PDB file of C-alpha atoms and ligand atoms in Angstrom:
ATOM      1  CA  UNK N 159     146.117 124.880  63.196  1.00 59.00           C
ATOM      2  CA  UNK N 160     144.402 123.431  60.290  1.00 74.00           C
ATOM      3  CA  UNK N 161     141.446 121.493  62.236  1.00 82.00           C
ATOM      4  CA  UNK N 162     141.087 124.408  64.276  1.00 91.00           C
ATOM      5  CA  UNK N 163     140.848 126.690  61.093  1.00 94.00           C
ATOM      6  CA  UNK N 164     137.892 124.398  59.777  1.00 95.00           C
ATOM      7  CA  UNK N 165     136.022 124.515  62.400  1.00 96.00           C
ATOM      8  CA  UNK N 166     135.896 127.948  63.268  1.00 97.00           C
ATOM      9  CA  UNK N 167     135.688 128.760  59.022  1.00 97.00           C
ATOM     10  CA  UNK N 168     132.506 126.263  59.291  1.00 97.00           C
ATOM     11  CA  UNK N 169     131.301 128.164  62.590  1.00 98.00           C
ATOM     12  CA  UNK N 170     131.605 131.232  60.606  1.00 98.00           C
ATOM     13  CA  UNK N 171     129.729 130.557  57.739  1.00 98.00           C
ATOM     14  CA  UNK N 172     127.092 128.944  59.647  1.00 98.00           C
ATOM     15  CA  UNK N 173     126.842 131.688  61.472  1.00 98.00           C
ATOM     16  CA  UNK N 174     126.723 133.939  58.467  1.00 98.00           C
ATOM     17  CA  UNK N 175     123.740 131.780  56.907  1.00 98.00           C
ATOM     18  CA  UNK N 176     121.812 132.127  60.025  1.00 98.00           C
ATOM     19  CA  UNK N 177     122.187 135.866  60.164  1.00 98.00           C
ATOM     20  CA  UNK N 178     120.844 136.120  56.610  1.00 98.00           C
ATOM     21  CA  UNK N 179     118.107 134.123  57.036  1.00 97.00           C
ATOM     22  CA  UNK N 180     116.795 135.869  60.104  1.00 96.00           C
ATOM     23  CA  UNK N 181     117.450 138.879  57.610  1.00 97.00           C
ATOM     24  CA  UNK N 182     115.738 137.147  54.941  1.00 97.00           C
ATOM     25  CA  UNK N 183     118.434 137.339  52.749  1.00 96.00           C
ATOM     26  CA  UNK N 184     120.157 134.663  50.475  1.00 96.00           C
ATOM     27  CA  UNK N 185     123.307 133.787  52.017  1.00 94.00           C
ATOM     28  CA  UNK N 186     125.478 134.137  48.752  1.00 94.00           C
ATOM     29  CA  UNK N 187     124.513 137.210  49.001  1.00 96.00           C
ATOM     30  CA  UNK N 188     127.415 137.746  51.447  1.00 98.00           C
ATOM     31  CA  UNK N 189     131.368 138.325  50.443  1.00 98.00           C
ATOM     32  CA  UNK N 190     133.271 136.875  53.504  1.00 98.00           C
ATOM     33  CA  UNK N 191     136.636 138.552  53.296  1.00 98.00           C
ATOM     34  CA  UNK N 192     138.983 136.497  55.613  1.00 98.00           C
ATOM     35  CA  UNK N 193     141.542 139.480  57.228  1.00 98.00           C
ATOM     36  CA  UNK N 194     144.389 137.912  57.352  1.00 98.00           C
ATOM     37  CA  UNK N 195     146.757 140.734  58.904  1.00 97.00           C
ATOM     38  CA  UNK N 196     149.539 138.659  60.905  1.00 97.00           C
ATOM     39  CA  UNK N 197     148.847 135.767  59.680  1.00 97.00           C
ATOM     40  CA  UNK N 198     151.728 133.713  58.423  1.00 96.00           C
ATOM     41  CA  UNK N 199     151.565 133.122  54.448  1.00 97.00           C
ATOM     42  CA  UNK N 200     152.121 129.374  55.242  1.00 96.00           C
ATOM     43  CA  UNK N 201     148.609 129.848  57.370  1.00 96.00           C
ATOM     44  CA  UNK N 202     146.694 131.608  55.370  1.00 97.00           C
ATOM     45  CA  UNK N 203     147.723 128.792  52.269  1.00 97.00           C
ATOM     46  CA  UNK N 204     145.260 126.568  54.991  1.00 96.00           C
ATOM     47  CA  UNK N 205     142.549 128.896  54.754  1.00 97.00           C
ATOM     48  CA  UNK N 206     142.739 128.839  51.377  1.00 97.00           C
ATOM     49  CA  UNK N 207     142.836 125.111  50.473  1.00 95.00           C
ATOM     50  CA  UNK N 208     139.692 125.215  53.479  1.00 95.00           C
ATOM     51  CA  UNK N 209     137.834 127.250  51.219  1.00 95.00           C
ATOM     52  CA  UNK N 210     138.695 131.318  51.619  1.00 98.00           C
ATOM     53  CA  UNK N 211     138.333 133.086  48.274  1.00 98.00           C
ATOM     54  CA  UNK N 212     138.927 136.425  49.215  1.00 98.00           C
ATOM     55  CA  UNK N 213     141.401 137.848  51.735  1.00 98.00           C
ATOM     56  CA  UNK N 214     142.134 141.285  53.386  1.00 98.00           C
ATOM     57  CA  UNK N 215     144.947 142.613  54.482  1.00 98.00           C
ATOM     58  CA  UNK N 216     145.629 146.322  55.985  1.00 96.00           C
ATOM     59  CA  UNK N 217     149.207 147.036  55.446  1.00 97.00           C
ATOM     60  CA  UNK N 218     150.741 147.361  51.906  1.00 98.00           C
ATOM     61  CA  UNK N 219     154.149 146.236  53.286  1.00 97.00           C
ATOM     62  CA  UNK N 220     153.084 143.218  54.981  1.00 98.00           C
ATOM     63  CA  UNK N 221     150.829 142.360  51.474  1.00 98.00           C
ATOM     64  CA  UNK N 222     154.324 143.021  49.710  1.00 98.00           C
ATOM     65  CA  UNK N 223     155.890 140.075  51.962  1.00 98.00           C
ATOM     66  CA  UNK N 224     153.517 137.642  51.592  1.00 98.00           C
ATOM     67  CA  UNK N 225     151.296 138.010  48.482  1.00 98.00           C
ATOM     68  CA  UNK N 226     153.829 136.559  46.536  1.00 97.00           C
ATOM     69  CA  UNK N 227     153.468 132.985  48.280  1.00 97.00           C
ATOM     70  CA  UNK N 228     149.907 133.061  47.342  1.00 98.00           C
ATOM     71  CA  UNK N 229     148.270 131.512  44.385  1.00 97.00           C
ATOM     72  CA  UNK N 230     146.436 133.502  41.565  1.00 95.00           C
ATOM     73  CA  UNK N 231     142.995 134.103  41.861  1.00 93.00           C
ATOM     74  CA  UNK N 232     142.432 134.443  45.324  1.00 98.00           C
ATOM     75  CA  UNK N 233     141.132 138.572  45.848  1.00 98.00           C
ATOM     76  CA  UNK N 234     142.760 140.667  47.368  1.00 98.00           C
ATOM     77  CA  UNK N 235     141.571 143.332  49.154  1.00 98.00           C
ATOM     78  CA  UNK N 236     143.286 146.438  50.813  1.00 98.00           C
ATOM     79  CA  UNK N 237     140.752 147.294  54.241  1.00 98.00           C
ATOM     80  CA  UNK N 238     143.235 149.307  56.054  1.00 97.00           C
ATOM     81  CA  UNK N 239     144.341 153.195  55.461  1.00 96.00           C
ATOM     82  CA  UNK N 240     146.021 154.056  52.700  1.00 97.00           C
ATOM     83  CA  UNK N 241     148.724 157.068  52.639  1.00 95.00           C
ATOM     84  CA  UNK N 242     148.482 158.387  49.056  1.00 95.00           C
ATOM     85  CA  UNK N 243     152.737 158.218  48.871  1.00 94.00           C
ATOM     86  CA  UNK N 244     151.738 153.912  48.859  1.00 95.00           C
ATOM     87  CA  UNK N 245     149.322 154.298  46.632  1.00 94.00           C
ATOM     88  CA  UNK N 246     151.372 152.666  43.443  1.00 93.00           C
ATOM     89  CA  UNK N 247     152.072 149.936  45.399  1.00 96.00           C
ATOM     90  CA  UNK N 248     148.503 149.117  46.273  1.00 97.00           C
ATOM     91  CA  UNK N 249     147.238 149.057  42.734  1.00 97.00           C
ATOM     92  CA  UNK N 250     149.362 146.507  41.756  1.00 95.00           C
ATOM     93  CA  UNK N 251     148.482 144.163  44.874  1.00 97.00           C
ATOM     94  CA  UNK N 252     145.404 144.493  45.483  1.00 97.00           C
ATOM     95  CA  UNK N 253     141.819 144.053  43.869  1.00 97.00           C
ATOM     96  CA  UNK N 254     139.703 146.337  45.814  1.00 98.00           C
ATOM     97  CA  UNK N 255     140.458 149.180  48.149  1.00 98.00           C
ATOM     98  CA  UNK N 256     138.370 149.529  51.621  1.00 98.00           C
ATOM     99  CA  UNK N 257     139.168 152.547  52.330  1.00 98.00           C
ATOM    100  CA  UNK N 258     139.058 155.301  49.777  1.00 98.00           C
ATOM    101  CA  UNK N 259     138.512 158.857  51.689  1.00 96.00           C
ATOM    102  CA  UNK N 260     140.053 161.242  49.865  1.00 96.00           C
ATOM    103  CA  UNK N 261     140.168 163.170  46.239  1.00 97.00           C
ATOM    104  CA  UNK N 262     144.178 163.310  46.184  1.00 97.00           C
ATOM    105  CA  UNK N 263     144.626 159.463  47.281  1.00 97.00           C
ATOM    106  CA  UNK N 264     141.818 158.951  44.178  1.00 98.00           C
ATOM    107  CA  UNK N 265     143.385 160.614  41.687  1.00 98.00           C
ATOM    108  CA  UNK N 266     146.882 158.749  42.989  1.00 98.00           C
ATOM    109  CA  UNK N 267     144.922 155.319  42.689  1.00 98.00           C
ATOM    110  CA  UNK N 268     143.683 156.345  38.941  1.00 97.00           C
ATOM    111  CA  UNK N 269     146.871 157.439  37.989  1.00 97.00           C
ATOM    112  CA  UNK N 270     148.726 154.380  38.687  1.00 96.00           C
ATOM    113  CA  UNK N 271     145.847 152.338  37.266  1.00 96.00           C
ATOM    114  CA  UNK N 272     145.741 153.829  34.018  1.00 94.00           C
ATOM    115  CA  UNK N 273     149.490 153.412  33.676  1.00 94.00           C
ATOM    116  CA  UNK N 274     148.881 149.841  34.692  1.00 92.00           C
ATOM    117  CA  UNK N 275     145.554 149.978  31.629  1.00 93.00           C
ATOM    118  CA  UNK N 276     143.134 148.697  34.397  1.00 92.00           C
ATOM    119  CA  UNK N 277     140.881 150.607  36.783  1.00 94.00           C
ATOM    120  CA  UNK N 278     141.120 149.744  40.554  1.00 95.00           C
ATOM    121  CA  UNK N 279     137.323 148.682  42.228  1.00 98.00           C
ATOM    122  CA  UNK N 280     137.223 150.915  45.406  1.00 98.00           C
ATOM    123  CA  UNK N 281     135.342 151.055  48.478  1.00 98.00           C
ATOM    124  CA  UNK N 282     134.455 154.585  49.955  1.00 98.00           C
ATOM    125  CA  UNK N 283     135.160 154.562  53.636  1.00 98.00           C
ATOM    126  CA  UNK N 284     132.802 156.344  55.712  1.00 97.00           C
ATOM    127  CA  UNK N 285     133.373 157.013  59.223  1.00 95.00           C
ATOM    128  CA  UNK N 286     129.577 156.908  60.309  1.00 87.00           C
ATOM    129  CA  UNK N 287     130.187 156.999  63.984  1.00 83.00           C
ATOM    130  CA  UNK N 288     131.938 159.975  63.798  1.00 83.00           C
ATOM    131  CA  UNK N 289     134.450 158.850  65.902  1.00 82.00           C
ATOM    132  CA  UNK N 290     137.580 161.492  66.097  1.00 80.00           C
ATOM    133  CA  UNK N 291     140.123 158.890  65.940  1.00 74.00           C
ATOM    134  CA  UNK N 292     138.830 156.934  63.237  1.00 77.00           C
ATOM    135  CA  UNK N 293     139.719 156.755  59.536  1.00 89.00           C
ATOM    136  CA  UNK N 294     137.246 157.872  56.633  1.00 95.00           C
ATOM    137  CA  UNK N 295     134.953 160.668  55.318  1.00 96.00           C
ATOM    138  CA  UNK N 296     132.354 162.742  57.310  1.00 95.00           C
ATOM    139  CA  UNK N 297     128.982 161.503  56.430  1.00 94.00           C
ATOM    140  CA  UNK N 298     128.007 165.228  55.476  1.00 95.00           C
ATOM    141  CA  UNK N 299     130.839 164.756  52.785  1.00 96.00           C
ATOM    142  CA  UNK N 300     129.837 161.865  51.544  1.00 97.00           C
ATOM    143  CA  UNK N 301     127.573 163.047  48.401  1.00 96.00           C
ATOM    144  CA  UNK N 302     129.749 165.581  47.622  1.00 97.00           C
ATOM    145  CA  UNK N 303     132.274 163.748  47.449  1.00 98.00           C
ATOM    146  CA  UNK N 304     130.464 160.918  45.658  1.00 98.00           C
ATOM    147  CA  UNK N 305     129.808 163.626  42.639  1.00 97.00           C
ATOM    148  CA  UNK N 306     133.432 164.337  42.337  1.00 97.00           C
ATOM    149  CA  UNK N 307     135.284 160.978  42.457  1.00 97.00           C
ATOM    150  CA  UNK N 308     132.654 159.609  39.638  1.00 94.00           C
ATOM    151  CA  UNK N 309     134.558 161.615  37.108  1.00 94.00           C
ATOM    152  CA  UNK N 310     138.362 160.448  37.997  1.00 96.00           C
ATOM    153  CA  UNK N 311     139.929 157.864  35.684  1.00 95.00           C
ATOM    154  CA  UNK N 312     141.278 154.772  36.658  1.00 96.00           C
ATOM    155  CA  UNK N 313     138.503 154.845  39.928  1.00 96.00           C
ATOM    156  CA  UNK N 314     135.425 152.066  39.917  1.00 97.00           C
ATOM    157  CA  UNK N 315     133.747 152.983  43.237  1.00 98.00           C
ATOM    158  CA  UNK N 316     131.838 149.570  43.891  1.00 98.00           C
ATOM    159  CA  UNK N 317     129.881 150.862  47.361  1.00 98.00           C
ATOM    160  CA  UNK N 318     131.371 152.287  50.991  1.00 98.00           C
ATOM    161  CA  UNK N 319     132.930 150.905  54.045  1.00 98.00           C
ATOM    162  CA  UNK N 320     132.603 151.488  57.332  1.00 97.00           C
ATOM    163  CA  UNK N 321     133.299 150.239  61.345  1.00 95.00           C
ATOM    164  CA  UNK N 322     131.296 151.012  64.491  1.00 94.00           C
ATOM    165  CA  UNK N 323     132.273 152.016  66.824  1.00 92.00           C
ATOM    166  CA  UNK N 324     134.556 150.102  69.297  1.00 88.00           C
ATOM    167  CA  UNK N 325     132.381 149.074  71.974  1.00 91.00           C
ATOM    168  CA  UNK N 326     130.230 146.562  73.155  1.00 93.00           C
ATOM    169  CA  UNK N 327     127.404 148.463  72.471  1.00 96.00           C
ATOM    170  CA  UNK N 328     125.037 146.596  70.624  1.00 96.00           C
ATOM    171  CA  UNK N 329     122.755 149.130  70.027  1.00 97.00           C
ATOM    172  CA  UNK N 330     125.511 151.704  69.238  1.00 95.00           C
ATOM    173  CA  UNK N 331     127.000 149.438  67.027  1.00 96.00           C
ATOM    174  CA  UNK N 332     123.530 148.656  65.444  1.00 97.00           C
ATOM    175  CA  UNK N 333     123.248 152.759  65.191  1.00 96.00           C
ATOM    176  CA  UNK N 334     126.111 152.756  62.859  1.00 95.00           C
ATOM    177  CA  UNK N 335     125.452 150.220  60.687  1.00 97.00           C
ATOM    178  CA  UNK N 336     122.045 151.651  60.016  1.00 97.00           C
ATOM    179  CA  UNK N 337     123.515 154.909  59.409  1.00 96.00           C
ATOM    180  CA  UNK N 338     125.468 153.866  57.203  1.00 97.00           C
ATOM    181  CA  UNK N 339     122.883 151.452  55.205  1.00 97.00           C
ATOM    182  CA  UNK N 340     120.964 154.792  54.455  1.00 96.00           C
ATOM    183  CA  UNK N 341     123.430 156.863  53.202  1.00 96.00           C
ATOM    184  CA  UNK N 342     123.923 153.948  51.017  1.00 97.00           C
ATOM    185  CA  UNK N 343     120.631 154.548  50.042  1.00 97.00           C
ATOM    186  CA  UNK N 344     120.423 158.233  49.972  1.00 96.00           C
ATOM    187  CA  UNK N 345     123.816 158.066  47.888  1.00 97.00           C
ATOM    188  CA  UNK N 346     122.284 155.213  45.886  1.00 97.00           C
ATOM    189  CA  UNK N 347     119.134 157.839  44.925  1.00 97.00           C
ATOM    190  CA  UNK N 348     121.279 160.538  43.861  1.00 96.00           C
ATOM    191  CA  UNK N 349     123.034 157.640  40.844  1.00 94.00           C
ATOM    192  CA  UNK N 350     126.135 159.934  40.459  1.00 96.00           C
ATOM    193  CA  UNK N 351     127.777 159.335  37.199  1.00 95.00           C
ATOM    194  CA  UNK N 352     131.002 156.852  37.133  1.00 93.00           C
ATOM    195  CA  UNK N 353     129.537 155.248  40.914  1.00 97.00           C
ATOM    196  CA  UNK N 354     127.917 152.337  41.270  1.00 97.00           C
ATOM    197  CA  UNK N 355     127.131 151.083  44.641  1.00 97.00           C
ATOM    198  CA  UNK N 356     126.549 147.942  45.084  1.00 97.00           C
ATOM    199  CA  UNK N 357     128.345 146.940  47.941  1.00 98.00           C
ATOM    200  CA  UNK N 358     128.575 147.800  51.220  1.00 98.00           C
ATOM    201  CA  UNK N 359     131.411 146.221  53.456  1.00 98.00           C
ATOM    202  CA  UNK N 360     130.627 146.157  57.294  1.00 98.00           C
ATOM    203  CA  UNK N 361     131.002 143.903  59.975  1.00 98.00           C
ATOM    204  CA  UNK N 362     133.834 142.355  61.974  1.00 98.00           C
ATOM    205  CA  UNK N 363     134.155 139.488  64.011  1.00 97.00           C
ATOM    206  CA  UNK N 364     132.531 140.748  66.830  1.00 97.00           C
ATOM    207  CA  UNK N 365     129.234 142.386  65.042  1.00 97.00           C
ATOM    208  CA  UNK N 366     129.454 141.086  61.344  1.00 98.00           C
ATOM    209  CA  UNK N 367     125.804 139.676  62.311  1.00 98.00           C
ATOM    210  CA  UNK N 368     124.589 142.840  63.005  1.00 98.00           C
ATOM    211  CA  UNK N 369     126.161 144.248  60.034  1.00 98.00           C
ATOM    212  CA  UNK N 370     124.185 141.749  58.099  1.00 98.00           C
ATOM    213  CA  UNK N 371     120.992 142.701  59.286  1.00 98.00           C
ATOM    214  CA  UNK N 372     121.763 146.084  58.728  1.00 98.00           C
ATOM    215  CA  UNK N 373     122.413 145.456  54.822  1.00 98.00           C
ATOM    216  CA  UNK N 374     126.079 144.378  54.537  1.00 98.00           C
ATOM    217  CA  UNK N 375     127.492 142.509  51.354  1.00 98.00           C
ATOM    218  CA  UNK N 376     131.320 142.184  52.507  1.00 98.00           C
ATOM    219  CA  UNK N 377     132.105 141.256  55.971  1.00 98.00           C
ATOM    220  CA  UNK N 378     135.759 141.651  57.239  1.00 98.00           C
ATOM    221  CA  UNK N 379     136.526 138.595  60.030  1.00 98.00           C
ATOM    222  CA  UNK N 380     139.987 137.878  61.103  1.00 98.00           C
ATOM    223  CA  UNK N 381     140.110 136.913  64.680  1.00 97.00           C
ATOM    224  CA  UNK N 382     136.975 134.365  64.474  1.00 97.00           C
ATOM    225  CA  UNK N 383     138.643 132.653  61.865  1.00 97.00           C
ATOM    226  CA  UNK N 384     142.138 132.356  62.668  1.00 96.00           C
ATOM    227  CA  UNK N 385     142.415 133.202  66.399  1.00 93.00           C
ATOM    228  CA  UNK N 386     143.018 135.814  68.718  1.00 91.00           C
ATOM    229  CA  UNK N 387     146.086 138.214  67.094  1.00 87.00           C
ATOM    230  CA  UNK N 388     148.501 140.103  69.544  1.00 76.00           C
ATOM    231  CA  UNK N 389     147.858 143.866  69.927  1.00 61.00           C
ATOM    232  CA  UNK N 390     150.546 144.714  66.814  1.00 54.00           C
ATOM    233  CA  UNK N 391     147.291 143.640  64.588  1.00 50.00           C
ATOM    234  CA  UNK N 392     145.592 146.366  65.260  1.00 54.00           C
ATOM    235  CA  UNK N 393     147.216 149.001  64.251  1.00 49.00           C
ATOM    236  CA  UNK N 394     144.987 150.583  61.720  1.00 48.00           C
ATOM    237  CA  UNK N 395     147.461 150.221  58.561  1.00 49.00           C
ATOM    238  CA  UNK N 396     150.028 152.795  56.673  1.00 43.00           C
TER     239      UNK N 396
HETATM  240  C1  PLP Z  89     141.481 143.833  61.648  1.00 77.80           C
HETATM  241  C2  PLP Z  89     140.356 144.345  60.854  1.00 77.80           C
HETATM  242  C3  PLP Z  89     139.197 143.577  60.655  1.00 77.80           C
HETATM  243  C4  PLP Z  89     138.982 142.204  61.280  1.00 77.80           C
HETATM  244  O1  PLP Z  89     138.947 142.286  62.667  1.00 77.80           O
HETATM  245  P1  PLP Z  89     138.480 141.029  63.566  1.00 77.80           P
HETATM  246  O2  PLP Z  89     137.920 141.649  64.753  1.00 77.80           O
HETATM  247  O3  PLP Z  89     139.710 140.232  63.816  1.00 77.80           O
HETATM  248  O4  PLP Z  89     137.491 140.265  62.775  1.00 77.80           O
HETATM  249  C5  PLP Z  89     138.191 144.102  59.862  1.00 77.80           C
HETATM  250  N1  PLP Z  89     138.310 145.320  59.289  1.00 77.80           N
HETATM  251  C6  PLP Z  89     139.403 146.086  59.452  1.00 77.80           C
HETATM  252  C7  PLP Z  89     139.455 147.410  58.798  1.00 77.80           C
HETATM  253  C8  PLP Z  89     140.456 145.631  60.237  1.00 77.80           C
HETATM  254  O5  PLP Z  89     141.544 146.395  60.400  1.00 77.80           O
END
């Protein structure tokens, strides 16, 4: 495993640098976020000594299992849905939540925080596809909700998230990234009190270089760096 993990780490970033500078960007202007759901502790402990700082997972009960075996100071960060009855848990495990969509899971989030004295950095997910199935707020709710979530305690929202849609698309895929860059943009404009967006997380294994072209700070890859998972990955958290 651990050869293997190198190489395809090294692939990865290399592939990352050559996104940005077709994009004209700096390459450290990229979070890589290694997504380590179903990955055994013992492997991820690889990825860390080959050089992963940050790691996403997208079930609280698998982070509760293996976060333990992990050493301080690697971030954590929560990509997958998020029922608001888990939300204590999450506030003590993780460092950033992906995938903030609602008022009542916000005010859950703050809650716990504030008990904990902290405030948990958070992510707003938008689902700019508009895919039925998927996770995440309407785009047409996005500013509204924006002005609201500013003024709960506990809450740092830090940018948005968001997939494309699952296809191989590239110009549907392409479609939502850009979508989502300008409502970024548009939300950016409005400078809602208590939200500062900064980042925008987007991009996967299979289109994290389109993502970067399109404007994306945090990119989510799992499968390019650690293999191909069996279907039980994907489920979409809980
Ligand atoms: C699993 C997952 C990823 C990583 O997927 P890969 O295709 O393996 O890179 C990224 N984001 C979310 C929300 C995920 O659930």
């Amino acid at each position: 495993m651990r050869d293997d993990l190198r190489k395809r780490l090294q692939e990865v970033g290399d592939r990352i640098a050559a996104a940005c500078e077709r994009a004209g960007r700096s390459a450290d202007s990229i979070t890589l976020i290694a997504v380590t759901k179903t990955i055994p502790a013992a492997d991820i402990l690889d990825a860390i000594d080959a050089g992963v700082r940050h790691i996403g997972e997208n079930r609280v009960q698998e982070a509760q299992k293996k976060f333990p075996e992990l050493p301080a100071g690697v971030v954590r960060h929560l990509i997958g849905h998020l029922q608001t009855n888990k939300s204590r848990h999450a506030v003590g495990l993780f460092d950033w939540i992906h995938s903030l969509d609602s008022l009542r899971l916000a005010e859950s989030l703050g809650k716990r925080a504030a008990q904990e004295g902290r405030s948990v950095r958070c992510l707003v997910q938008v689902n700019a596809s508009r895919e039925p199935t998927k996770y995440g707020l309407d785009p047409d709710e996005l500013l509204s909700f924006l002005a609201q979530v500013g003024t709960v305690p506990g809450i740092e929202v830090r940018g948005l998230m968001a997939m494309a849609p699952h296809t191989d698309d590239e110009v549907a895929i392409r479609r939502a990234f850009v979508e989502t860059r300008s409502l970024f943009e548009a939300a950016r404009r409005e400078a809602f009190p208590g939200v500062t967006l900064e980042h925008l997380s987007m991009g996967m294994s299979g289109d994290f270089e389109i993502a970067i072209e399109e404007g994306a700070t945090m990119v989510r890859i799992g499968s390019a760096i650690f293999g191909p998972r069996g279907v039980e990955g994907d489920r979409r958290g809980g």
